[in-house]
Short mmCIF file of C-alpha atoms in Angstrom, two decimals:
data_model
loop_
_atom_site.label_atom_id
_atom_site.label_comp_id
_atom_site.label_asym_id
_atom_site.label_seq_id
_atom_site.Cartn_x
_atom_site.Cartn_y
_atom_site.Cartn_z
CA UNK A 1 0.00 0.00 0.00
CA UNK A 2 1.06 3.61 -0.54
CA UNK A 3 0.70 4.34 3.15
CA UNK A 4 3.12 1.55 3.93
CA UNK A 5 5.64 2.84 1.40
CA UNK A 6 5.44 6.28 3.01
CA UNK A 7 5.97 4.98 6.54
CA UNK A 8 8.89 2.90 5.30
CA UNK A 9 10.69 5.85 3.73
CA UNK A 10 11.15 7.75 7.00
CA UNK A 11 14.56 7.75 8.60
CA UNK A 12 15.05 5.82 11.82
CA UNK A 13 15.33 9.06 13.82
CA UNK A 14 12.14 10.50 12.28
CA UNK A 15 10.17 7.38 13.19
CA UNK A 16 11.49 7.49 16.78
CA UNK A 17 10.70 11.18 17.23
CA UNK A 18 7.19 10.75 15.82
CA UNK A 19 6.38 7.68 17.94
CA UNK A 20 7.77 9.23 21.15
CA UNK A 21 5.65 12.32 20.55
CA UNK A 22 2.53 10.17 19.96
CA UNK A 23 3.25 8.24 23.15
CA UNK A 24 3.18 11.48 25.16
CA UNK A 25 -0.43 12.04 24.04
CA UNK A 26 -1.46 8.50 25.00
CA UNK A 27 -3.16 6.94 28.02
CA UNK A 28 -3.89 3.32 28.97
CA UNK A 29 -7.23 2.37 30.47
CA UNK A 30 -8.23 -0.86 32.17
CA UNK A 31 -11.84 -1.24 31.01
CA UNK A 32 -14.83 -2.73 32.81
CA UNK A 33 -16.09 -6.11 31.59
CA UNK A 34 -19.14 -5.89 29.30
CA UNK A 35 -17.91 -2.72 27.67
CA UNK A 36 -19.77 -0.63 25.13
CA UNK A 37 -17.01 0.75 22.88
CA UNK A 38 -19.06 3.66 21.54
CA UNK A 39 -19.96 4.86 25.04
CA UNK A 40 -16.33 4.74 26.18
CA UNK A 41 -15.12 6.75 23.18
CA UNK A 42 -18.02 9.16 23.51
CA UNK A 43 -17.11 9.88 27.11
CA UNK A 44 -13.37 10.23 26.38
CA UNK A 45 -14.09 12.58 23.48
CA UNK A 46 -15.50 15.06 26.01
CA UNK A 47 -11.87 15.60 27.05
CA UNK A 48 -10.59 16.09 23.51
CA UNK A 49 -10.33 14.60 20.05
CA UNK A 50 -9.18 10.95 19.91
CA UNK A 51 -6.65 10.36 17.17
CA UNK A 52 -6.45 6.57 17.40
CA UNK A 53 -7.33 3.75 19.78
CA UNK A 54 -7.29 -0.02 20.10
CA UNK A 55 -8.13 -2.71 22.65
CA UNK A 56 -6.14 -5.71 23.88
CA UNK A 57 -6.66 -8.46 26.42
CA UNK A 58 -4.21 -8.99 29.29
CA UNK A 59 -5.93 -10.03 32.53
CA UNK A 60 -8.94 -8.01 31.46
CA UNK A 61 -9.62 -5.65 28.56
CA UNK A 62 -7.39 -2.59 28.15
CA UNK A 63 -7.73 0.36 25.79
CA UNK A 64 -4.87 2.44 24.44
CA UNK A 65 -6.18 5.92 23.65
CA UNK A 66 -4.13 8.44 21.68
CA UNK A 67 -5.47 12.00 21.94
CA UNK A 68 -4.76 14.64 19.29
CA UNK A 69 -3.67 17.15 21.94
CA UNK A 70 -1.51 16.56 24.98
CA UNK A 71 -3.67 18.78 27.19
CA UNK A 72 -6.61 16.36 26.80
CA UNK A 73 -4.71 14.09 29.23
CA UNK A 74 -4.61 16.81 31.90
CA UNK A 75 -8.34 17.31 31.38
CA UNK A 76 -8.99 13.58 31.87
CA UNK A 77 -6.65 13.41 34.88
CA UNK A 78 -8.67 16.19 36.53
CA UNK A 79 -11.77 14.00 36.33
CA UNK A 80 -10.11 10.82 37.69
CA UNK A 81 -10.18 10.00 41.42
CA UNK A 82 -7.65 8.34 43.72
CA UNK A 83 -8.53 4.73 44.70
CA UNK A 84 -10.16 4.47 48.13
CA UNK A 85 -7.59 3.00 50.49
CA UNK A 86 -9.37 0.35 52.50
CA UNK A 87 -7.03 -2.62 52.89
CA UNK A 88 -4.02 -1.06 51.13
CA UNK A 89 -2.46 2.30 51.35
CA UNK A 90 -1.82 3.79 47.92
CA UNK A 91 1.27 5.61 46.68
CA UNK A 92 -0.16 8.87 45.37
CA UNK A 93 1.70 8.88 42.05
CA UNK A 94 -0.66 9.96 39.27
CA UNK A 95 0.34 8.33 35.99
CA UNK A 96 -1.42 7.81 32.64
CA UNK A 97 -2.76 4.39 33.67
CA UNK A 98 -6.41 4.44 34.70
CA UNK A 99 -9.09 1.92 35.70
CA UNK A 100 -12.66 2.58 34.54
CA UNK A 101 -15.60 0.88 36.26
CA UNK A 102 -19.28 1.07 35.39
CA UNK A 103 -21.33 3.04 37.91
CA UNK A 104 -24.36 0.76 37.59
CA UNK A 105 -23.16 -2.38 35.80
CA UNK A 106 -26.58 -4.11 35.76
CA UNK A 107 -28.35 -1.59 33.55
CA UNK A 108 -25.44 -1.32 31.08
CA UNK A 109 -24.59 -4.99 30.64
CA UNK A 110 -27.12 -5.34 27.84
CA UNK A 111 -25.23 -2.77 25.77
CA UNK A 112 -21.98 -4.77 25.57
CA UNK A 113 -20.46 -4.68 22.08
CA UNK A 114 -17.92 -7.15 20.64
CA UNK A 115 -14.42 -5.64 20.51
CA UNK A 116 -11.65 -6.17 18.01
CA UNK A 117 -8.62 -7.17 20.14
CA UNK A 118 -5.02 -6.55 19.08
CA UNK A 119 -2.79 -9.62 19.63
CA UNK A 120 0.04 -9.44 22.20
CA UNK A 121 1.63 -12.73 21.14
CA UNK A 122 2.03 -14.80 17.99
CA UNK A 123 0.33 -18.13 17.32
CA UNK A 124 2.08 -21.32 18.50
CA UNK A 125 4.33 -23.09 15.98
CA UNK A 126 1.99 -26.09 15.56
CA UNK A 127 -0.85 -23.76 14.51
CA UNK A 128 1.55 -21.95 12.20
CA UNK A 129 2.52 -25.24 10.52
CA UNK A 130 -1.16 -25.99 9.78
CA UNK A 131 -1.55 -22.55 8.21
CA UNK A 132 1.63 -22.81 6.14
CA UNK A 133 0.40 -25.99 4.46
CA UNK A 134 -2.30 -23.97 2.65
CA UNK A 135 0.18 -21.63 0.94
CA UNK A 136 1.21 -22.20 -2.69
CA UNK A 137 4.97 -21.63 -2.49
CA UNK A 138 7.78 -21.48 0.04
CA UNK A 139 7.98 -17.77 -0.62
CA UNK A 140 4.33 -17.22 0.35
CA UNK A 141 4.84 -19.46 3.39
CA UNK A 142 7.66 -17.19 4.50
CA UNK A 143 5.56 -14.04 4.12
CA UNK A 144 2.78 -15.79 6.02
CA UNK A 145 5.16 -16.53 8.92
CA UNK A 146 6.33 -12.92 8.82
CA UNK A 147 2.75 -11.65 9.05
CA UNK A 148 1.96 -13.89 12.01
CA UNK A 149 5.12 -13.07 13.95
CA UNK A 150 6.03 -9.45 13.25
CA UNK A 151 5.14 -6.60 15.60
CA UNK A 152 1.91 -4.83 14.66
CA UNK A 153 1.79 -1.02 14.52
CA UNK A 154 -0.45 -1.22 17.60
CA UNK A 155 2.06 -3.32 19.52
CA UNK A 156 4.82 -0.84 18.66
CA UNK A 157 2.65 2.02 20.04
CA UNK A 158 2.29 0.07 23.27
CA UNK A 159 6.07 -0.30 23.49
CA UNK A 160 6.64 3.43 23.06
CA UNK A 161 3.95 4.09 25.66
CA UNK A 162 5.80 2.00 28.27
CA UNK A 163 8.98 3.99 27.51
CA UNK A 164 7.01 7.20 27.89
CA UNK A 165 5.62 6.07 31.28
CA UNK A 166 9.14 5.24 32.52
CA UNK A 167 10.29 8.63 31.26
CA UNK A 168 7.68 10.32 33.50
CA UNK A 169 9.59 8.82 36.46
CA UNK A 170 13.05 9.69 35.18
CA UNK A 171 11.91 13.29 34.64
CA UNK A 172 11.21 13.66 38.34
CA UNK A 173 15.00 13.69 38.73
CA UNK A 174 16.22 14.67 35.26
CA UNK A 175 13.68 17.00 33.63
CA UNK A 176 15.40 16.88 30.19
CA UNK A 177 15.77 13.11 29.98
CA UNK A 178 14.09 10.88 27.42
CA UNK A 179 13.50 7.13 27.43
CA UNK A 180 13.73 5.48 24.02
CA UNK A 181 13.31 1.91 22.86
CA UNK A 182 16.13 0.22 20.93
CA UNK A 183 16.80 -3.28 19.59
CA UNK A 184 14.03 -5.57 18.40
CA UNK A 185 11.15 -3.22 19.33
CA UNK A 186 12.33 -0.74 16.69
CA UNK A 187 14.69 -2.47 14.22
CA UNK A 188 11.83 -4.09 12.19
CA UNK A 189 12.94 -7.60 13.28
CA UNK A 190 11.03 -7.86 16.56
CA UNK A 191 8.42 -10.58 16.99
CA UNK A 192 5.23 -10.30 19.02
CA UNK A 193 6.00 -10.90 22.68
CA UNK A 194 9.68 -9.91 22.55
CA UNK A 195 11.14 -7.89 25.45
CA UNK A 196 11.26 -4.11 25.41
CA UNK A 197 14.86 -2.82 25.59
CA UNK A 198 14.88 0.86 26.53
CA UNK A 199 17.51 3.35 27.50
CA UNK A 200 17.61 6.56 29.47
CA UNK A 201 19.10 9.37 27.42
CA UNK A 202 20.48 12.72 28.61
CA UNK A 203 21.94 13.77 25.28
CA UNK A 204 19.43 16.57 24.84
CA UNK A 205 21.10 18.22 27.83
CA UNK A 206 24.50 18.08 26.12
CA UNK A 207 23.13 19.54 22.90
CA UNK A 208 21.73 22.46 24.83
CA UNK A 209 25.16 23.17 26.34
CA UNK A 210 26.53 23.90 22.87
CA UNK A 211 24.10 26.79 22.47
CA UNK A 212 25.54 29.01 25.21
CA UNK A 213 28.28 30.47 22.99
CA UNK A 214 27.00 34.08 23.13
CA UNK A 215 28.05 36.63 25.75
CA UNK A 216 31.34 37.23 27.58
CA UNK A 217 31.15 34.18 29.87
CA UNK A 218 31.62 30.44 29.55
CA UNK A 219 28.83 29.15 31.71
CA UNK A 220 28.20 25.68 33.06
CA UNK A 221 26.12 23.90 35.68
CA UNK A 222 27.69 22.81 38.91
CA UNK A 223 27.20 19.08 38.83
CA UNK A 224 28.27 16.23 41.06
CA UNK A 225 31.48 14.67 39.72
CA UNK A 226 32.12 10.94 39.89
CA UNK A 227 35.33 9.01 39.08
CA UNK A 228 33.78 7.08 36.17
CA UNK A 229 30.87 7.12 33.76
CA UNK A 230 30.06 3.57 34.86
CA UNK A 231 29.60 4.66 38.47
CA UNK A 232 27.29 7.50 37.38
CA UNK A 233 25.25 5.02 35.30
CA UNK A 234 24.97 2.63 38.26
CA UNK A 235 23.84 5.36 40.64
CA UNK A 236 21.24 6.74 38.22
CA UNK A 237 19.82 3.28 37.41
CA UNK A 238 19.80 2.32 41.06
CA UNK A 239 17.64 5.31 41.99
CA UNK A 240 15.32 5.04 38.98
CA UNK A 241 14.98 1.30 39.67
CA UNK A 242 14.04 1.93 43.32
CA UNK A 243 11.59 4.56 42.17
CA UNK A 244 9.83 2.18 39.73
CA UNK A 245 9.81 -0.52 42.39
CA UNK A 246 8.35 1.70 45.11
CA UNK A 247 6.03 3.98 43.19
CA UNK A 248 5.55 2.69 39.63
CA UNK A 249 1.99 1.53 39.02
CA UNK A 250 2.12 -1.86 37.28
CA UNK A 251 5.93 -2.23 37.60
CA UNK A 252 6.64 -5.57 39.29
CA UNK A 253 9.61 -7.94 39.74
CA UNK A 254 12.09 -5.08 39.55
CA UNK A 255 15.68 -6.38 39.47
CA UNK A 256 18.73 -4.15 39.49
CA UNK A 257 21.65 -5.80 37.66
CA UNK A 258 24.22 -3.10 38.14
CA UNK A 259 27.42 -5.12 37.86
CA UNK A 260 26.75 -6.39 34.33
CA UNK A 261 28.98 -5.24 31.46
CA UNK A 262 26.07 -2.98 30.62
CA UNK A 263 24.30 -2.16 33.92
CA UNK A 264 20.50 -2.49 33.70
CA UNK A 265 17.20 -2.62 35.54
CA UNK A 266 14.82 -5.44 34.58
CA UNK A 267 11.13 -5.19 35.38
CA UNK A 268 7.82 -6.56 34.27
CA UNK A 269 5.13 -4.08 33.20
CA UNK A 270 1.86 -5.71 34.23
CA UNK A 271 -0.72 -3.70 32.29
CA UNK A 272 0.95 -4.43 28.93
CA UNK A 273 2.56 -7.75 29.91
CA UNK A 274 5.98 -6.59 28.60
CA UNK A 275 9.29 -7.65 30.10
CA UNK A 276 11.44 -4.51 30.09
CA UNK A 277 15.19 -3.88 30.32
CA UNK A 278 16.22 -0.32 31.15
CA UNK A 279 19.81 0.81 30.66
CA UNK A 280 21.57 4.15 30.19
CA UNK A 281 22.24 5.47 26.69
CA UNK A 282 24.33 3.12 24.58
CA UNK A 283 25.05 4.86 21.27
CA UNK A 284 26.47 1.74 19.61
CA UNK A 285 23.34 -0.28 20.36
CA UNK A 286 21.27 2.50 18.79
CA UNK A 287 23.41 2.48 15.65
CA UNK A 288 22.99 -1.31 15.38
CA UNK A 289 19.20 -0.88 15.65
CA UNK A 290 19.31 1.76 12.91
CA UNK A 291 21.48 -0.36 10.63
CA UNK A 292 19.05 -3.28 10.90
CA UNK A 293 16.14 -0.87 10.39
CA UNK A 294 17.72 0.24 7.10
CA UNK A 295 18.37 -3.34 5.94
CA UNK A 296 14.80 -4.30 6.90
CA UNK A 297 13.33 -1.42 4.90
CA UNK A 298 15.43 -1.90 1.75
CA UNK A 299 13.92 -5.15 0.50
CA UNK A 300 10.96 -7.18 1.75
CA UNK A 301 12.89 -10.45 1.36
CA UNK A 302 15.28 -9.44 4.14
CA UNK A 303 12.75 -9.60 6.98
CA UNK A 304 10.96 -12.62 5.55
CA UNK A 305 14.22 -14.61 5.48
CA UNK A 306 15.31 -13.50 8.96
CA UNK A 307 11.97 -14.40 10.58
CA UNK A 308 11.93 -17.86 8.93
CA UNK A 309 15.54 -18.63 9.85
CA UNK A 310 15.02 -17.52 13.45
CA UNK A 311 11.86 -19.60 13.80
CA UNK A 312 13.72 -22.61 12.35
CA UNK A 313 16.62 -22.11 14.76
CA UNK A 314 14.30 -21.90 17.77
CA UNK A 315 12.41 -25.07 16.80
CA UNK A 316 15.66 -27.04 16.48
CA UNK A 317 17.06 -25.79 19.77
CA UNK A 318 19.84 -23.78 18.10
CA UNK A 319 18.77 -20.59 19.87
CA UNK A 320 17.37 -20.16 23.35
CA UNK A 321 15.76 -17.35 25.32
CA UNK A 322 18.22 -17.86 28.19
CA UNK A 323 21.80 -16.70 27.65
CA UNK A 324 24.33 -19.50 27.14
CA UNK A 325 26.70 -21.03 24.59
CA UNK A 326 24.20 -21.05 21.72
CA UNK A 327 23.86 -18.58 18.88
CA UNK A 328 21.87 -15.45 19.77
CA UNK A 329 19.11 -14.06 17.58
CA UNK A 330 21.30 -11.02 16.95
CA UNK A 331 24.18 -13.20 15.66
CA UNK A 332 21.78 -15.22 13.52
CA UNK A 333 20.29 -12.03 12.05
CA UNK A 334 23.80 -10.81 11.21
CA UNK A 335 24.53 -14.15 9.52
CA UNK A 336 21.43 -13.66 7.32
CA UNK A 337 22.57 -10.09 6.46
CA UNK A 338 26.01 -11.34 5.53
CA UNK A 339 24.52 -14.08 3.32
CA UNK A 340 22.41 -11.44 1.53
CA UNK A 341 25.51 -9.25 0.99
CA UNK A 342 27.22 -12.27 -0.63
CA UNK A 343 24.53 -12.89 -3.28
CA UNK A 344 25.24 -12.05 -6.88
CA UNK A 345 24.21 -9.31 -7.33
CA UNK A 346 24.10 -8.43 -3.59
CA UNK A 347 20.61 -7.92 -2.09
CA UNK A 348 21.79 -5.44 0.55
CA UNK A 349 24.85 -3.15 0.60
CA UNK A 350 27.84 -3.59 2.93
CA UNK A 351 28.34 -1.20 5.82
CA UNK A 352 31.32 0.37 4.03
CA UNK A 353 29.07 1.14 1.05
CA UNK A 354 26.52 2.75 3.37
CA UNK A 355 29.34 4.76 4.94
CA UNK A 356 30.40 6.13 1.54
CA UNK A 357 26.85 7.46 1.04
CA UNK A 358 26.86 9.29 4.42
CA UNK A 359 26.73 13.07 4.39
CA UNK A 360 27.85 15.59 7.02
CA UNK A 361 24.87 15.09 9.35
CA UNK A 362 25.41 11.30 9.31
CA UNK A 363 29.02 11.58 10.53
CA UNK A 364 29.43 9.94 13.91
CA UNK A 365 32.43 8.69 15.89
CA UNK A 366 31.76 6.79 19.11
CA UNK A 367 34.67 5.90 21.39
CA UNK A 368 37.14 6.13 18.55
CA UNK A 369 35.04 3.96 16.20
CA UNK A 370 33.66 5.50 13.02
CA UNK A 371 29.94 4.68 13.10
CA UNK A 372 28.88 6.87 10.15
CA UNK A 373 26.42 5.54 7.59
CA UNK A 374 23.68 7.05 5.44
CA UNK A 375 20.33 7.58 7.21
CA UNK A 376 18.26 8.65 4.20
CA UNK A 377 16.85 5.48 2.59
CA UNK A 378 16.19 7.19 -0.74
CA UNK A 379 19.94 7.60 -1.33
CA UNK A 380 20.48 3.84 -1.34
CA UNK A 381 20.18 2.13 -4.75
CA UNK A 382 17.79 -0.82 -4.76
CA UNK A 383 19.18 -4.22 -5.74
CA UNK A 384 18.83 -5.70 -9.22
CA UNK A 385 18.73 -9.18 -7.67
CA UNK A 386 15.41 -10.95 -8.38
CA UNK A 387 15.98 -14.31 -6.65
CA UNK A 388 12.90 -15.78 -4.99
CA UNK A 389 12.74 -16.55 -1.29
CA UNK A 390 12.37 -20.24 -2.24
CA UNK A 391 15.90 -20.08 -3.69
CA UNK A 392 17.32 -17.90 -0.92
CA UNK A 393 16.06 -20.12 1.90
CA UNK A 394 17.63 -23.26 0.44
CA UNK A 395 20.85 -21.45 -0.43
CA UNK A 396 21.13 -19.99 3.09
CA UNK A 397 21.31 -23.49 4.56
CA UNK A 398 23.69 -24.67 1.80
CA UNK A 399 25.95 -21.65 2.35
CA UNK A 400 26.35 -22.08 6.12
CA UNK A 401 26.27 -25.88 5.91
CA UNK A 402 29.47 -25.58 3.87
CA UNK A 403 31.01 -22.43 5.36
CA UNK A 404 34.62 -22.79 6.47
CA UNK A 405 34.10 -21.62 10.05
CA UNK A 406 37.54 -22.92 10.99
CA UNK A 407 39.32 -20.43 8.80
CA UNK A 408 36.90 -17.60 8.10
CA UNK A 409 35.03 -14.93 10.00
CA UNK A 410 31.99 -12.90 9.01
CA UNK A 411 32.52 -9.21 8.35
CA UNK A 412 29.48 -7.08 7.47
CA UNK A 413 31.58 -3.95 6.92
CA UNK A 414 33.28 -5.45 3.92
CA UNK A 415 30.69 -8.10 3.06
CA UNK A 416 33.56 -10.57 2.74
CA UNK A 417 34.77 -13.70 4.48
CA UNK A 418 37.96 -12.61 6.24
CA UNK A 419 40.63 -14.70 7.94
CA UNK A 420 39.76 -15.52 11.52
CA UNK A 421 42.02 -13.55 13.86
CA UNK A 422 40.99 -15.35 17.06
CA UNK A 423 40.22 -18.86 18.22
CA UNK A 424 36.45 -18.60 18.94
CA UNK A 425 34.56 -21.28 16.97
CA UNK A 426 32.24 -18.64 15.44
CA UNK A 427 33.50 -15.17 14.54
CA UNK A 428 31.05 -12.41 13.58
CA UNK A 429 32.53 -8.96 13.84
CA UNK A 430 30.54 -6.27 15.61
CA UNK A 431 29.86 -3.88 12.69
CA UNK A 432 30.80 -0.84 14.81
CA UNK A 433 33.22 -1.93 17.56
CA UNK A 434 35.36 -3.67 15.01
CA UNK A 435 37.52 -5.63 17.41
CA UNK A 436 34.57 -7.27 19.17
CA UNK A 437 33.21 -10.69 18.19
CA UNK A 438 29.44 -10.65 18.83
CA UNK A 439 29.32 -14.47 18.82
CA UNK A 440 32.18 -15.08 21.28
CA UNK A 441 29.74 -16.98 23.53
CA UNK A 442 29.16 -19.78 20.98
CA UNK A 443 31.06 -23.00 21.70
CA UNK A 444 32.23 -25.76 19.35
CA UNK A 445 29.40 -28.28 20.00
CA UNK A 446 26.77 -25.58 19.38
CA UNK A 447 28.42 -24.53 16.12
CA UNK A 448 28.62 -28.15 14.99
CA UNK A 449 24.96 -28.63 15.81
CA UNK A 450 24.13 -25.54 13.75
CA UNK A 451 26.13 -26.77 10.75
CA UNK A 452 24.68 -30.30 10.91
CA UNK A 453 21.11 -28.96 11.20
CA UNK A 454 21.69 -26.53 8.31
CA UNK A 455 22.96 -29.42 6.14
CA UNK A 456 20.07 -31.67 7.03
CA UNK A 457 17.64 -28.83 6.30
CA UNK A 458 19.25 -28.08 2.91
CA UNK A 459 18.97 -31.77 2.07
CA UNK A 460 15.27 -31.96 3.04
CA UNK A 461 14.51 -28.94 0.86
CA UNK A 462 16.36 -30.42 -2.10
CA UNK A 463 14.81 -33.88 -1.82
CA UNK A 464 11.33 -32.56 -1.38
CA UNK A 465 8.45 -33.57 -3.67
CA UNK A 466 6.02 -30.80 -2.93
CA UNK A 467 3.13 -32.07 -5.07
CA UNK A 468 3.21 -35.49 -3.42
CA UNK A 469 3.31 -34.02 0.05
CA UNK A 470 0.44 -31.67 -0.68
CA UNK A 471 -1.68 -34.58 -1.90
CA UNK A 472 -0.78 -36.54 1.25
CA UNK A 473 -1.60 -33.46 3.36
CA UNK A 474 1.92 -33.62 4.82
CA UNK A 475 3.80 -30.51 5.92
CA UNK A 476 5.96 -29.32 3.00
CA UNK A 477 8.42 -26.51 2.32
CA UNK A 478 8.96 -24.24 5.31
CA UNK A 479 6.37 -26.19 7.35
CA UNK A 480 8.47 -29.37 7.10
CA UNK A 481 11.51 -27.49 8.43
CA UNK A 482 9.66 -26.32 11.54
CA UNK A 483 9.20 -29.85 12.88
CA UNK A 484 12.08 -31.06 15.09
CA UNK A 485 13.85 -33.84 13.19
CA UNK A 486 12.65 -37.26 14.33
CA UNK A 487 10.21 -35.85 16.90
CA UNK A 488 7.05 -35.76 14.84
CA UNK A 489 3.81 -37.24 16.14
CA UNK A 490 1.65 -37.84 13.08
CA UNK A 491 2.27 -41.28 11.57
CA UNK A 492 2.71 -39.91 8.06
CA UNK A 493 5.44 -37.63 9.30
CA UNK A 494 6.98 -40.51 11.23
CA UNK A 495 7.37 -42.52 8.03
CA UNK A 496 8.90 -39.60 6.23
CA UNK A 497 11.21 -38.84 9.10
CA UNK A 498 12.20 -42.49 9.46
CA UNK A 499 13.64 -42.14 6.00
CA UNK A 500 15.81 -39.32 7.23
CA UNK A 501 17.03 -41.22 10.27
CA UNK A 502 17.63 -44.56 8.64
CA UNK A 503 19.22 -43.43 5.39
CA UNK A 504 21.94 -42.36 7.78
CA UNK A 505 23.87 -39.20 7.69
CA UNK A 506 26.18 -40.74 5.04
CA UNK A 507 23.55 -40.12 2.35
CA UNK A 508 23.22 -36.59 3.51
CA UNK A 509 26.97 -36.18 3.29
CA UNK A 510 27.05 -37.77 -0.18
CA UNK A 511 24.40 -35.39 -1.39
CA UNK A 512 26.55 -32.54 -0.12
CA UNK A 513 29.62 -33.91 -1.92
CA UNK A 514 31.27 -34.69 1.39
CA UNK A 515 31.83 -38.41 0.98
CA UNK A 516 33.97 -38.66 4.07
CA UNK A 517 31.98 -38.16 7.31
CA UNK A 518 35.17 -36.81 8.91
CA UNK A 519 34.80 -33.78 6.70
CA UNK A 520 31.96 -32.57 8.89
CA UNK A 521 34.43 -32.32 11.77
CA UNK A 522 37.04 -30.79 9.50
CA UNK A 523 34.72 -28.11 8.16
CA UNK A 524 33.89 -26.76 11.60
CA UNK A 525 37.23 -27.54 13.20
CA UNK A 526 37.65 -29.51 16.42
#
């Protein structure tokens, strides 16, 4: 749609600014059961024009209401009362979270209207597999998965609202601060239900300092000085964390993890159901989010491939939501980007190419690292590559099933396999901090499991007889890859999978021109 094209053309910073501004005009209401939507909106409209709204279910029905004017919120807040403290004593912090109850529920119950509810989570994999079987190509299966899993515009609004609510707390101490989401909530690769990573930013204060050039004096604030930036970060997060814990409506399970490499506060936001991680401004993490945002906007195949590969990896136990020695989603996403840079012609540009397109306002050096790249999407030439996702999916597994991980590392700046300078089994260079390996955590057994699963997957895709499987109503294409090998329940699948188990891995190796099983060990190193 044209509207979609327009939203896609905005720069990362423009989208953030727009969404943060919308969030400031937004409130969240816990609604009474048996709600009449028209009556609710009619009442709210008496406080000002409503620009957009939606409902979702999370221990009861909630409504997100975006007003056209910020002052409508003050008008509504004037009409809202403080809960009567009978068994509990309340903390008198007035936020933008409200509970509405019907004054006389009996008489209004008859007027209940059905509501359209926005999903907070994606469908389970087994339901997805059923759906995928009705598609007509692997490519349409991949877009189907993308549509089921990706964040909706409504879900993104909810994420910005939570940031805005946290910002209201931070502003009690730091009136100029902002709280912005980064990572999967904003890089176009987030799936429904993913955590909200947010950071506290004071950079607006620094920008303002540059403006005091006029007049005969150099002027500055007297501020408390601390021996390190890390200590300042820990102190700020500690206080904001205590504040959320003691006074934040709906903020539960607050954990302060201040000794981590990147100190953070974890909490659960009950009204929205989001798990949130709050840290202090990390410019490199923002640039990574923006880079992925650009790649995600350039070509629709990019996101479709990433979502399918990540779903595949999760099903086969190659990734995990708890930190450990397995590949992270971020590393996996970077591996997909690198694969797309290696196509002929390339589907997405390298980071060095994006850097060459950068103009003056894009120039940025962080801690000695040059992090400049173009922000304006219209300056980037679209690819001439017309390969289908059917081809790309199969080739992705072939590529990494045969990648020489022992010798080579993955470098997105150059879009080339470069010699591995360190001994980690898997080497993916951080695009910005160029001496950091983002996959340092991955151990040898996990890498071997990844390679073996990629090979097996490539083999299944190549052997497949789609027509036959469709007639037999068996999962085919992407659906067949989302069933753990050898763990299927339906008898038809069992027979098909038996073939895979019993024809032994040797056949698989033959088909990959690796007649000697030892080559598997050799390819990934021991």
